[in-house]
PDB file of C-alpha atoms in Angstrom:
ATOM      1  CA  MET A 836      -7.921 252.041 -60.381  1.00 48.00           C
ATOM      2  CA  LYS A 837      -5.108 249.562 -61.235  1.00 42.00           C
ATOM      3  CA  ARG A 838      -4.081 247.366 -58.752  1.00 40.00           C
ATOM      4  CA  GLN A 839      -0.858 247.946 -56.774  1.00 39.00           C
ATOM      5  CA  LEU A 840       2.334 246.055 -58.059  1.00 35.00           C
ATOM      6  CA  TRP A 841       5.453 245.834 -55.769  1.00 36.00           C
ATOM      7  CA  VAL A 842       7.912 243.591 -57.001  1.00 36.00           C
ATOM      8  CA  PRO A 843       9.873 245.057 -60.148  1.00 40.00           C
ATOM      9  CA  ALA A 844      12.611 242.358 -60.143  1.00 41.00           C
ATOM     10  CA  LEU A 845      10.041 239.307 -59.917  1.00 38.00           C
ATOM     11  CA  GLY A 846       8.109 241.317 -62.706  1.00 44.00           C
ATOM     12  CA  ILE A 847      11.213 241.001 -65.155  1.00 40.00           C
ATOM     13  CA  LEU A 848      11.481 237.306 -64.443  1.00 44.00           C
ATOM     14  CA  LEU A 849       7.553 236.977 -65.040  1.00 42.00           C
ATOM     15  CA  SER A 850       7.447 238.806 -68.164  1.00 44.00           C
ATOM     16  CA  GLY A 851      10.557 236.831 -69.368  1.00 48.00           C
ATOM     17  CA  LEU A 852       8.671 233.436 -68.765  1.00 44.00           C
ATOM     18  CA  ALA A 853       5.405 234.886 -70.185  1.00 43.00           C
ATOM     19  CA  PHE A 854       7.171 235.795 -73.519  1.00 45.00           C
ATOM     20  CA  ALA A 855       9.238 232.014 -73.646  1.00 45.00           C
ATOM     21  CA  PHE A 856       6.152 229.901 -72.679  1.00 42.00           C
ATOM     22  CA  GLY A 857       2.993 231.720 -72.763  1.00 51.00           C
ATOM     23  CA  ARG A 858       2.910 233.463 -76.391  1.00 52.00           C
ATOM     24  CA  THR A 859       0.560 232.389 -78.827  1.00 47.00           C
ATOM     25  CA  GLY A 860       0.931 231.812 -82.531  1.00 40.00           C
ATOM     26  CA  SER A 861      -0.288 234.596 -85.119  1.00 41.00           C
ATOM     27  CA  GLU A 862      -3.584 232.430 -86.188  1.00 48.00           C
ATOM     28  CA  GLU A 863      -5.036 234.202 -83.166  1.00 66.00           C
ATOM     29  CA  ASN A 864      -4.921 237.499 -85.283  1.00 88.00           C
ATOM     30  CA  GLY A 865      -2.795 239.308 -82.584  1.00 94.00           C
ATOM     31  CA  PHE A 866      -0.784 237.705 -79.555  1.00 97.00           C
ATOM     32  CA  THR A 867      -1.405 236.213 -76.047  1.00 97.00           C
ATOM     33  CA  LEU A 868       1.144 236.687 -73.122  1.00 97.00           C
ATOM     34  CA  SER A 869      -0.052 234.338 -70.371  1.00 96.00           C
ATOM     35  CA  ARG A 870       0.290 235.619 -66.975  1.00 95.00           C
ATOM     36  CA  PHE A 871       2.397 238.842 -68.105  1.00 94.00           C
ATOM     37  CA  HIS A 872       0.853 240.551 -64.935  1.00 92.00           C
ATOM     38  CA  ASN A 873       0.871 244.064 -66.518  1.00 93.00           C
ATOM     39  CA  ALA A 874      -0.694 247.245 -64.793  1.00 94.00           C
ATOM     40  CA  ASP A 875      -1.248 249.290 -67.727  1.00 96.00           C
ATOM     41  CA  ALA A 876      -0.530 249.311 -71.588  1.00 97.00           C
ATOM     42  CA  LYS A 877      -0.642 251.642 -74.479  1.00 97.00           C
ATOM     43  CA  PHE A 878       0.186 251.819 -78.409  1.00 97.00           C
ATOM     44  CA  LEU A 879       3.474 254.015 -79.177  1.00 96.00           C
ATOM     45  CA  GLY A 880       3.804 254.059 -82.800  1.00 92.00           C
ATOM     46  CA  ASP A 881       4.318 250.751 -84.075  1.00 93.00           C
ATOM     47  CA  LYS A 882       5.102 249.204 -80.620  1.00 96.00           C
ATOM     48  CA  ILE A 883       3.468 248.755 -77.555  1.00 97.00           C
ATOM     49  CA  ILE A 884       4.779 250.273 -74.202  1.00 97.00           C
ATOM     50  CA  THR A 885       3.448 248.510 -70.918  1.00 97.00           C
ATOM     51  CA  SER A 886       4.429 248.245 -67.201  1.00 96.00           C
ATOM     52  CA  VAL A 887       5.052 245.341 -65.691  1.00 93.00           C
ATOM     53  CA  GLU A 888       5.552 244.813 -61.690  1.00 87.00           C
ATOM     54  CA  GLU A 889       6.321 248.382 -62.105  1.00 88.00           C
ATOM     55  CA  GLY A 890       8.953 247.930 -64.997  1.00 94.00           C
ATOM     56  CA  ILE A 891       8.731 249.468 -68.365  1.00 97.00           C
ATOM     57  CA  CYS A 892       8.835 247.391 -71.410  1.00 96.00           C
ATOM     58  CA  ILE A 893       8.479 247.839 -75.109  1.00 97.00           C
ATOM     59  CA  LEU A 894       6.873 245.211 -77.322  1.00 97.00           C
ATOM     60  CA  ASN A 895       6.302 244.807 -81.025  1.00 96.00           C
ATOM     61  CA  LEU A 896       2.938 243.825 -82.411  1.00 95.00           C
ATOM     62  CA  ASP A 897       3.789 240.311 -82.312  1.00 96.00           C
ATOM     63  CA  GLY A 898       4.137 240.288 -78.614  1.00 96.00           C
ATOM     64  CA  GLU A 899       7.891 240.175 -78.588  1.00 97.00           C
ATOM     65  CA  ILE A 900       9.753 242.276 -76.145  1.00 96.00           C
ATOM     66  CA  VAL A 901      12.088 244.529 -78.136  1.00 96.00           C
ATOM     67  CA  ARG A 902      13.267 246.818 -75.236  1.00 95.00           C
ATOM     68  CA  ARG A 903      13.297 246.716 -71.382  1.00 95.00           C
ATOM     69  CA  LEU A 904      13.720 250.384 -69.860  1.00 95.00           C
ATOM     70  CA  ASP A 905      15.736 249.293 -67.128  1.00 91.00           C
ATOM     71  CA  GLY A 906      15.822 251.598 -63.854  1.00 93.00           C
ATOM     72  CA  LEU A 907      12.110 253.076 -64.666  1.00 95.00           C
ATOM     73  CA  SER A 908       9.266 252.554 -62.136  1.00 95.00           C
ATOM     74  CA  ALA A 909       5.534 252.986 -63.410  1.00 96.00           C
ATOM     75  CA  SER A 910       2.354 251.579 -62.943  1.00 95.00           C
ATOM     76  CA  TRP A 911      -0.021 254.178 -64.884  1.00 97.00           C
ATOM     77  CA  ILE A 912       1.088 254.835 -68.462  1.00 97.00           C
ATOM     78  CA  TYR A 913       0.139 257.456 -71.070  1.00 97.00           C
ATOM     79  CA  ALA A 914       2.036 257.563 -74.681  1.00 96.00           C
ATOM     80  CA  GLN A 915       1.964 260.203 -77.351  1.00 92.00           C
ATOM     81  CA  ASP A 916       2.278 258.212 -80.461  1.00 83.00           C
ATOM     82  CA  ARG A 917       4.059 260.925 -83.104  1.00 83.00           C
ATOM     83  CA  GLU A 918       6.529 262.405 -80.613  1.00 88.00           C
ATOM     84  CA  ARG A 919       7.197 259.379 -78.736  1.00 93.00           C
ATOM     85  CA  VAL A 920       6.497 261.031 -75.558  1.00 97.00           C
ATOM     86  CA  VAL A 921       5.342 259.077 -72.498  1.00 98.00           C
ATOM     87  CA  ALA A 922       3.985 260.200 -69.281  1.00 98.00           C
ATOM     88  CA  TYR A 923       4.176 257.531 -66.314  1.00 98.00           C
ATOM     89  CA  SER A 924       3.239 257.798 -62.759  1.00 97.00           C
ATOM     90  CA  ASN A 925       4.157 255.106 -59.851  1.00 96.00           C
ATOM     91  CA  HIS A 926       3.827 254.503 -56.321  1.00 95.00           C
ATOM     92  CA  ALA A 927       6.710 256.750 -55.207  1.00 96.00           C
ATOM     93  CA  ASN A 928       4.053 259.659 -55.996  1.00 97.00           C
ATOM     94  CA  GLU A 929       6.331 260.587 -58.991  1.00 97.00           C
ATOM     95  CA  THR A 930       5.037 261.624 -62.397  1.00 98.00           C
ATOM     96  CA  HIS A 931       7.797 261.480 -64.893  1.00 98.00           C
ATOM     97  CA  ILE A 932       8.240 262.563 -68.857  1.00 98.00           C
ATOM     98  CA  LEU A 933       9.877 259.952 -70.659  1.00 98.00           C
ATOM     99  CA  ARG A 934      11.180 260.790 -74.388  1.00 97.00           C
ATOM    100  CA  LEU A 935      12.261 257.933 -76.742  1.00 97.00           C
ATOM    101  CA  SER A 936      14.036 257.744 -79.608  1.00 95.00           C
ATOM    102  CA  GLU A 937      13.045 256.446 -83.284  1.00 93.00           C
ATOM    103  CA  ASN A 938      14.470 252.838 -82.199  1.00 93.00           C
ATOM    104  CA  TYR A 939      12.548 253.095 -78.941  1.00 95.00           C
ATOM    105  CA  GLU A 940      15.907 254.108 -76.506  1.00 95.00           C
ATOM    106  CA  LYS A 941      15.324 256.109 -73.920  1.00 96.00           C
ATOM    107  CA  LEU A 942      16.615 260.091 -74.503  1.00 96.00           C
ATOM    108  CA  GLU A 943      15.419 261.687 -71.550  1.00 96.00           C
ATOM    109  CA  ASP A 944      13.397 260.670 -68.288  1.00 97.00           C
ATOM    110  CA  ASN A 945      12.618 263.598 -66.382  1.00 96.00           C
ATOM    111  CA  THR A 946      10.336 263.903 -63.064  1.00 97.00           C
ATOM    112  CA  ALA A 947       7.903 266.176 -63.824  1.00 97.00           C
ATOM    113  CA  LEU A 948       6.102 266.443 -60.325  1.00 97.00           C
ATOM    114  CA  ILE A 949       6.038 264.946 -56.947  1.00 97.00           C
ATOM    115  CA  THR A 950       3.077 264.880 -54.938  1.00 97.00           C
ATOM    116  CA  ASP A 951       2.520 264.406 -51.231  1.00 96.00           C
ATOM    117  CA  THR A 952      -0.280 261.514 -52.043  1.00 96.00           C
ATOM    118  CA  LEU A 953      -0.664 259.004 -54.362  1.00 96.00           C
ATOM    119  CA  ALA A 954      -1.190 260.230 -58.205  1.00 97.00           C
ATOM    120  CA  ILE A 955      -2.670 257.977 -60.907  1.00 97.00           C
ATOM    121  CA  ASP A 956      -3.451 258.135 -64.354  1.00 97.00           C
ATOM    122  CA  PRO A 957      -1.254 260.655 -66.268  1.00 98.00           C
ATOM    123  CA  ILE A 958      -2.183 262.143 -69.454  1.00 98.00           C
ATOM    124  CA  ILE A 959       0.250 264.291 -71.603  1.00 97.00           C
ATOM    125  CA  VAL A 960      -1.393 266.302 -74.723  1.00 96.00           C
ATOM    126  CA  LYS A 961      -0.049 268.739 -77.291  1.00 94.00           C
ATOM    127  CA  ALA A 962      -2.325 271.637 -77.490  1.00 94.00           C
ATOM    128  CA  GLY A 963      -0.766 274.437 -80.048  1.00 90.00           C
ATOM    129  CA  GLU A 964       2.472 275.474 -78.761  1.00 91.00           C
ATOM    130  CA  ASP A 965       1.853 273.820 -75.166  1.00 94.00           C
ATOM    131  CA  TRP A 966       2.220 270.744 -73.447  1.00 97.00           C
ATOM    132  CA  LEU A 967      -0.622 269.912 -71.197  1.00 98.00           C
ATOM    133  CA  LEU A 968      -0.287 267.414 -68.420  1.00 98.00           C
ATOM    134  CA  THR A 969      -3.038 266.087 -65.992  1.00 98.00           C
ATOM    135  CA  HIS A 970      -2.891 263.600 -63.105  1.00 98.00           C
ATOM    136  CA  THR A 971      -5.309 262.586 -60.462  1.00 98.00           C
ATOM    137  CA  THR A 972      -4.221 263.104 -56.844  1.00 98.00           C
ATOM    138  CA  ILE A 973      -5.908 261.016 -53.815  1.00 97.00           C
ATOM    139  CA  ASP A 974      -6.251 262.519 -50.415  1.00 96.00           C
ATOM    140  CA  GLY A 975      -7.648 260.256 -48.175  1.00 94.00           C
ATOM    141  CA  THR A 976      -9.324 256.363 -48.967  1.00 92.00           C
ATOM    142  CA  ILE A 977      -7.800 255.135 -52.117  1.00 91.00           C
ATOM    143  CA  ASN A 978     -10.570 252.597 -53.956  1.00 88.00           C
ATOM    144  CA  ASN A 979     -13.332 252.566 -51.469  1.00 85.00           C
ATOM    145  CA  PRO A 980     -14.691 249.324 -51.745  1.00 83.00           C
ATOM    146  CA  GLU A 981     -18.142 249.844 -50.206  1.00 84.00           C
ATOM    147  CA  PRO A 982     -21.318 251.451 -51.219  1.00 86.00           C
ATOM    148  CA  GLY A 983     -21.816 254.119 -48.966  1.00 82.00           C
ATOM    149  CA  GLY A 984     -18.363 254.013 -47.566  1.00 83.00           C
ATOM    150  CA  ASP A 985     -15.728 256.755 -47.117  1.00 87.00           C
ATOM    151  CA  ASN A 986     -13.895 258.105 -50.173  1.00 90.00           C
ATOM    152  CA  GLY A 987     -10.947 259.828 -50.608  1.00 94.00           C
ATOM    153  CA  LEU A 988     -10.948 263.106 -52.585  1.00 96.00           C
ATOM    154  CA  TYR A 989      -9.781 262.490 -56.081  1.00 97.00           C
ATOM    155  CA  THR A 990      -8.452 265.814 -57.951  1.00 98.00           C
ATOM    156  CA  VAL A 991      -7.717 265.903 -61.695  1.00 98.00           C
ATOM    157  CA  LYS A 992      -4.862 268.621 -61.744  1.00 98.00           C
ATOM    158  CA  LEU A 993      -3.797 270.450 -65.124  1.00 98.00           C
ATOM    159  CA  TYR A 994      -0.318 271.587 -65.376  1.00 98.00           C
ATOM    160  CA  ARG A 995       1.292 273.562 -68.556  1.00 98.00           C
ATOM    161  CA  SER A 996       5.038 273.590 -70.192  1.00 97.00           C
ATOM    162  CA  GLN A 997       6.590 274.545 -73.669  1.00 95.00           C
ATOM    163  CA  ASN A 998       9.568 272.605 -73.005  1.00 95.00           C
ATOM    164  CA  LEU A 999       8.321 269.353 -71.208  1.00 95.00           C
ATOM    165  CA  GLU A1000      10.696 270.121 -68.298  1.00 94.00           C
ATOM    166  CA  ASP A1001       9.088 273.164 -66.559  1.00 95.00           C
ATOM    167  CA  TRP A1002       5.819 272.737 -65.521  1.00 97.00           C
ATOM    168  CA  GLU A1003       3.190 275.515 -64.094  1.00 97.00           C
ATOM    169  CA  PHE A1004      -0.166 274.392 -62.446  1.00 98.00           C
ATOM    170  CA  VAL A1005      -3.238 275.674 -64.582  1.00 98.00           C
ATOM    171  CA  THR A1006      -6.317 274.657 -62.561  1.00 98.00           C
ATOM    172  CA  ASP A1007      -8.097 271.381 -61.017  1.00 98.00           C
ATOM    173  CA  ILE A1008     -10.239 270.455 -63.720  1.00 98.00           C
ATOM    174  CA  ILE A1009     -12.479 268.340 -61.615  1.00 97.00           C
ATOM    175  CA  SER A1010     -12.453 267.362 -57.618  1.00 97.00           C
ATOM    176  CA  LEU A1011     -14.980 264.539 -56.004  1.00 95.00           C
ATOM    177  CA  ARG A1012     -15.136 262.299 -53.163  1.00 93.00           C
ATOM    178  CA  LYS A1013     -15.590 259.468 -55.700  1.00 92.00           C
ATOM    179  CA  ASN A1014     -12.857 257.528 -57.928  1.00 93.00           C
ATOM    180  CA  LEU A1015     -11.972 259.465 -60.872  1.00 96.00           C
ATOM    181  CA  GLU A1016     -10.219 257.080 -63.081  1.00 94.00           C
ATOM    182  CA  ASP A1017      -8.931 256.110 -66.527  1.00 94.00           C
ATOM    183  CA  GLY A1018      -9.014 259.823 -67.923  1.00 95.00           C
ATOM    184  CA  ASP A1019      -8.220 260.919 -71.463  1.00 97.00           C
ATOM    185  CA  ILE A1020      -7.942 264.242 -73.482  1.00 97.00           C
ATOM    186  CA  ARG A1021      -8.498 265.145 -76.852  1.00 96.00           C
ATOM    187  CA  TYR A1022      -7.536 268.413 -78.546  1.00 96.00           C
ATOM    188  CA  ALA A1023      -9.636 269.643 -81.323  1.00 94.00           C
ATOM    189  CA  ASP A1024     -10.376 272.838 -83.195  1.00 93.00           C
ATOM    190  CA  GLY A1025      -8.990 274.593 -80.168  1.00 95.00           C
ATOM    191  CA  VAL A1026     -11.299 272.834 -77.776  1.00 97.00           C
ATOM    192  CA  LEU A1027      -9.824 270.428 -74.937  1.00 98.00           C
ATOM    193  CA  TYR A1028     -12.355 267.417 -74.044  1.00 98.00           C
ATOM    194  CA  TYR A1029     -11.447 265.484 -70.874  1.00 98.00           C
ATOM    195  CA  PHE A1030     -12.997 262.135 -70.449  1.00 98.00           C
ATOM    196  CA  PHE A1031     -13.003 260.266 -67.328  1.00 97.00           C
ATOM    197  CA  GLU A1032     -14.594 257.573 -65.427  1.00 97.00           C
ATOM    198  CA  ARG A1033     -16.639 258.419 -62.312  1.00 96.00           C
ATOM    199  CA  GLU A1034     -16.856 255.384 -60.086  1.00 94.00           C
ATOM    200  CA  GLU A1035     -19.374 255.174 -57.139  1.00 88.00           C
ATOM    201  CA  TYR A1036     -17.034 252.646 -55.215  1.00 89.00           C
ATOM    202  CA  ASP A1037     -14.416 250.161 -56.449  1.00 91.00           C
ATOM    203  CA  LYS A1038     -15.433 247.896 -58.821  1.00 91.00           C
ATOM    204  CA  GLY A1039     -18.811 248.936 -58.873  1.00 92.00           C
ATOM    205  CA  PRO A1040     -21.170 251.104 -61.144  1.00 95.00           C
ATOM    206  CA  SER A1041     -19.433 254.016 -63.060  1.00 96.00           C
ATOM    207  CA  ALA A1042     -20.502 256.671 -65.442  1.00 98.00           C
ATOM    208  CA  ILE A1043     -18.378 257.867 -68.631  1.00 98.00           C
ATOM    209  CA  CYS A1044     -18.105 261.741 -68.772  1.00 98.00           C
ATOM    210  CA  VAL A1045     -16.930 264.587 -70.540  1.00 98.00           C
ATOM    211  CA  THR A1046     -15.966 268.131 -69.983  1.00 98.00           C
ATOM    212  CA  THR A1047     -14.641 270.751 -72.405  1.00 98.00           C
ATOM    213  CA  SER A1048     -12.343 273.858 -72.079  1.00 98.00           C
ATOM    214  CA  LYS A1049     -12.333 276.561 -74.832  1.00 97.00           C
ATOM    215  CA  ASP A1050      -9.203 278.606 -73.226  1.00 96.00           C
ATOM    216  CA  GLY A1051      -6.582 276.493 -73.037  1.00 95.00           C
ATOM    217  CA  GLY A1052      -7.582 274.623 -69.893  1.00 96.00           C
ATOM    218  CA  GLU A1053      -8.235 277.698 -67.696  1.00 97.00           C
ATOM    219  CA  THR A1054     -12.060 276.789 -67.131  1.00 98.00           C
ATOM    220  CA  TRP A1055     -14.005 273.822 -67.807  1.00 98.00           C
ATOM    221  CA  SER A1056     -17.482 273.272 -68.715  1.00 98.00           C
ATOM    222  CA  GLU A1057     -20.369 271.424 -66.795  1.00 97.00           C
ATOM    223  CA  VAL A1058     -19.812 267.714 -66.877  1.00 98.00           C
ATOM    224  CA  LYS A1059     -21.925 265.834 -69.455  1.00 98.00           C
ATOM    225  CA  GLU A1060     -22.713 262.270 -68.615  1.00 98.00           C
ATOM    226  CA  LEU A1061     -21.844 259.703 -71.485  1.00 98.00           C
ATOM    227  CA  LEU A1062     -23.034 256.668 -70.097  1.00 98.00           C
ATOM    228  CA  PRO A1063     -24.771 256.091 -66.705  1.00 97.00           C
ATOM    229  CA  ALA A1064     -23.658 254.511 -63.812  1.00 96.00           C
ATOM    230  CA  GLY A1065     -25.522 251.157 -64.403  1.00 95.00           C
ATOM    231  CA  ALA A1066     -22.864 248.823 -65.022  1.00 97.00           C
ATOM    232  CA  ASP A1067     -18.686 248.939 -64.173  1.00 96.00           C
ATOM    233  CA  ASN A1068     -17.635 251.090 -67.229  1.00 97.00           C
ATOM    234  CA  GLU A1069     -14.033 251.099 -67.635  1.00 97.00           C
ATOM    235  CA  MET A1070     -13.194 253.825 -70.285  1.00 96.00           C
ATOM    236  CA  ALA A1071     -10.317 253.047 -73.032  1.00 97.00           C
ATOM    237  CA  GLY A1072     -10.684 256.086 -75.078  1.00 95.00           C
ATOM    238  CA  CYS A1073     -13.078 258.561 -77.003  1.00 97.00           C
ATOM    239  CA  GLU A1074     -12.097 259.314 -80.718  1.00 96.00           C
ATOM    240  CA  ARG A1075     -13.533 261.648 -83.050  1.00 96.00           C
ATOM    241  CA  THR A1076     -15.316 260.225 -86.378  1.00 95.00           C
ATOM    242  CA  GLU A1077     -16.912 261.693 -89.305  1.00 94.00           C
ATOM    243  CA  THR A1078     -20.215 262.027 -87.693  1.00 96.00           C
ATOM    244  CA  GLY A1079     -19.168 262.605 -84.116  1.00 97.00           C
ATOM    245  CA  TRP A1080     -17.680 260.822 -81.559  1.00 98.00           C
ATOM    246  CA  ARG A1081     -17.035 256.848 -80.748  1.00 98.00           C
ATOM    247  CA  LEU A1082     -16.397 255.504 -76.823  1.00 98.00           C
ATOM    248  CA  TYR A1083     -14.792 252.333 -76.178  1.00 98.00           C
ATOM    249  CA  VAL A1084     -15.315 250.853 -72.615  1.00 98.00           C
ATOM    250  CA  SER A1085     -14.855 247.312 -71.352  1.00 98.00           C
ATOM    251  CA  SER A1086     -17.787 246.915 -69.031  1.00 98.00           C
ATOM    252  CA  ASP A1087     -20.016 244.100 -67.074  1.00 97.00           C
ATOM    253  CA  TYR A1088     -23.049 245.581 -68.827  1.00 97.00           C
ATOM    254  CA  ALA A1089     -24.307 242.171 -69.611  1.00 96.00           C
ATOM    255  CA  CYS A1090     -23.494 240.885 -65.892  1.00 96.00           C
ATOM    256  CA  VAL A1091     -23.637 243.536 -63.540  1.00 95.00           C
ATOM    257  CA  GLY A1092     -21.660 243.287 -60.656  1.00 93.00           C
ATOM    258  CA  GLU A1093     -18.660 240.926 -61.890  1.00 93.00           C
ATOM    259  CA  SER A1094     -16.416 244.154 -62.967  1.00 93.00           C
ATOM    260  CA  TYR A1095     -13.344 242.861 -64.786  1.00 91.00           C
ATOM    261  CA  GLN A1096     -13.821 239.251 -64.858  1.00 94.00           C
ATOM    262  CA  GLY A1097     -17.562 239.523 -66.353  1.00 95.00           C
ATOM    263  CA  ALA A1098     -16.383 242.601 -68.785  1.00 97.00           C
ATOM    264  CA  SER A1099     -16.682 242.632 -72.467  1.00 98.00           C
ATOM    265  CA  VAL A1100     -15.701 245.380 -74.853  1.00 98.00           C
ATOM    266  CA  TYR A1101     -18.675 247.688 -75.994  1.00 98.00           C
ATOM    267  CA  TYR A1102     -18.440 250.863 -77.977  1.00 98.00           C
ATOM    268  CA  ALA A1103     -21.028 253.825 -78.437  1.00 98.00           C
ATOM    269  CA  ASP A1104     -21.523 256.645 -81.088  1.00 98.00           C
ATOM    270  CA  TYR A1105     -22.541 260.031 -80.119  1.00 98.00           C
ATOM    271  CA  THR A1106     -23.149 263.378 -82.276  1.00 98.00           C
ATOM    272  CA  PRO A1107     -20.671 266.218 -82.361  1.00 97.00           C
ATOM    273  CA  ASP A1108     -22.467 267.474 -79.359  1.00 96.00           C
ATOM    274  CA  PHE A1109     -22.380 264.103 -77.377  1.00 98.00           C
ATOM    275  CA  GLU A1110     -25.829 263.567 -77.804  1.00 98.00           C
ATOM    276  CA  PRO A1111     -26.325 259.529 -78.007  1.00 98.00           C
ATOM    277  CA  VAL A1112     -26.657 257.692 -81.241  1.00 98.00           C
ATOM    278  CA  ARG A1113     -26.301 254.087 -80.091  1.00 97.00           C
ATOM    279  CA  THR A1114     -25.059 252.892 -77.007  1.00 97.00           C
ATOM    280  CA  TYR A1115     -23.462 249.455 -75.674  1.00 97.00           C
ATOM    281  CA  ARG A1116     -22.969 247.728 -79.192  1.00 97.00           C
ATOM    282  CA  GLN A1117     -20.775 244.676 -78.088  1.00 97.00           C
ATOM    283  CA  SER A1118     -17.757 244.695 -80.051  1.00 97.00           C
ATOM    284  CA  ALA A1119     -16.843 241.932 -82.570  1.00 96.00           C
ATOM    285  CA  MET A1120     -13.379 241.592 -81.028  1.00 95.00           C
ATOM    286  CA  PRO A1121     -12.189 238.319 -80.631  1.00 94.00           C
ATOM    287  CA  ASP A1122     -12.023 236.801 -77.047  1.00 95.00           C
ATOM    288  CA  ASN A1123     -14.226 239.259 -75.641  1.00 97.00           C
ATOM    289  CA  GLN A1124     -14.692 237.828 -72.265  1.00 96.00           C
ATOM    290  CA  ALA A1125     -13.205 238.903 -68.822  1.00 97.00           C
ATOM    291  CA  VAL A1126     -11.493 241.984 -70.479  1.00 97.00           C
ATOM    292  CA  ARG A1127      -9.758 244.834 -69.057  1.00 97.00           C
ATOM    293  CA  LEU A1128      -9.164 247.356 -72.229  1.00 98.00           C
ATOM    294  CA  TYR A1129      -6.337 249.759 -72.300  1.00 97.00           C
ATOM    295  CA  GLU A1130      -6.580 250.937 -75.930  1.00 97.00           C
ATOM    296  CA  VAL A1131      -8.138 250.553 -79.463  1.00 97.00           C
ATOM    297  CA  LYS A1132      -6.195 251.694 -82.536  1.00 96.00           C
ATOM    298  CA  GLU A1133      -7.031 252.087 -85.861  1.00 93.00           C
ATOM    299  CA  ILE A1134      -4.001 251.054 -88.530  1.00 90.00           C
ATOM    300  CA  GLY A1135      -4.398 250.382 -91.998  1.00 88.00           C
ATOM    301  CA  GLY A1136      -8.054 249.901 -91.584  1.00 89.00           C
ATOM    302  CA  GLN A1137      -7.812 247.583 -88.930  1.00 93.00           C
ATOM    303  CA  LEU A1138      -8.874 247.954 -85.316  1.00 96.00           C
ATOM    304  CA  TYR A1139      -6.093 247.007 -83.051  1.00 97.00           C
ATOM    305  CA  PHE A1140      -7.413 245.755 -79.243  1.00 98.00           C
ATOM    306  CA  LEU A1141      -5.060 245.845 -76.747  1.00 98.00           C
ATOM    307  CA  PHE A1142      -6.290 244.645 -73.248  1.00 98.00           C
ATOM    308  CA  ALA A1143      -5.656 242.417 -69.986  1.00 97.00           C
ATOM    309  CA  ARG A1144      -7.769 239.447 -69.507  1.00 97.00           C
ATOM    310  CA  ASN A1145      -8.488 238.048 -66.205  1.00 96.00           C
ATOM    311  CA  PHE A1146      -7.048 241.276 -64.766  1.00 94.00           C
ATOM    312  CA  LEU A1147      -7.363 240.385 -61.303  1.00 92.00           C
ATOM    313  CA  THR A1148      -5.927 236.678 -61.516  1.00 93.00           C
ATOM    314  CA  ASP A1149      -3.710 235.612 -64.364  1.00 92.00           C
ATOM    315  CA  CYS A1150      -3.287 239.273 -66.054  1.00 95.00           C
ATOM    316  CA  ASP A1151      -2.715 238.051 -69.530  1.00 97.00           C
ATOM    317  CA  LEU A1152      -1.907 240.510 -72.162  1.00 97.00           C
ATOM    318  CA  LEU A1153      -3.784 240.328 -75.493  1.00 98.00           C
ATOM    319  CA  LEU A1154      -3.685 242.025 -78.928  1.00 98.00           C
ATOM    320  CA  ARG A1155      -6.450 241.301 -81.295  1.00 97.00           C
ATOM    321  CA  THR A1156      -7.621 242.750 -84.306  1.00 96.00           C
ATOM    322  CA  ILE A1157     -10.591 242.957 -86.673  1.00 95.00           C
ATOM    323  CA  LYS A1158     -11.559 245.032 -89.869  1.00 90.00           C
ATOM    324  CA  GLY A1159     -13.157 248.339 -88.917  1.00 82.00           C
ATOM    325  CA  GLU A1160     -16.867 248.117 -87.427  1.00 87.00           C
TER     326      GLU A1160
END
């Protein structure tokens, strides 16, 4: 789970200083914002939305801040590109739905859900005529740090709406006394696919898994393991390809136990039924060291990698691009 960030005012100052003094040039095939101290970041159309010390900023693909959304508090962010709809949650136990204009100005910001316990990793997706929203609530110990230690109950809850304002509870997709993090949903051909990380303990070994629903989220299949818990695998996303699926993770696969500080970006390919074709192929992405990968997006035949470097210390924000691999 992403670390707790507490000082919004300081975050705005830090982000300004990072932009003024830490941004590097286009010769990097992307950008670097040094010590940007971001908690999460996602692509949003031709922009990037990121939470910095629980504030929200919009960046362009050159790393320039084009808008600050004042008064909003976010740690975990999920964005729907086409509709410019964003789900975010914070340490006040709120999950919000944010709608932005074509110019990335705030149109609406509604509190969709308030929970008694911390709720992380919101996801929003359009499935037919319905909007579906998930978040993961934690009852008890957050981020159990020790093998065999006491862990809170992590529960992925699913809600449905037709207007992005009124939400009805549908079901609990999964509930375990393990760290369930970095979830993502895809909707294709009437089927919902929920991908997630199942972590044994904080920064310890974690598996990447998938479960599916063919009835709009009412019921879900047995969980299928895509990557075993042999390393700290942090999922960025899983996308359909012409031959099946491709999963991107940042992982300490080459130096197990170093977690974020030793992680690089890998990808794995699967058949349409999620049988492995090849796993742990190291990406050719530049600066592929000490990576916490947020998202990978294809634009015009180029792959754009959005990630933090040295997440637990400097927490630089980087964008790097390569031709498709």
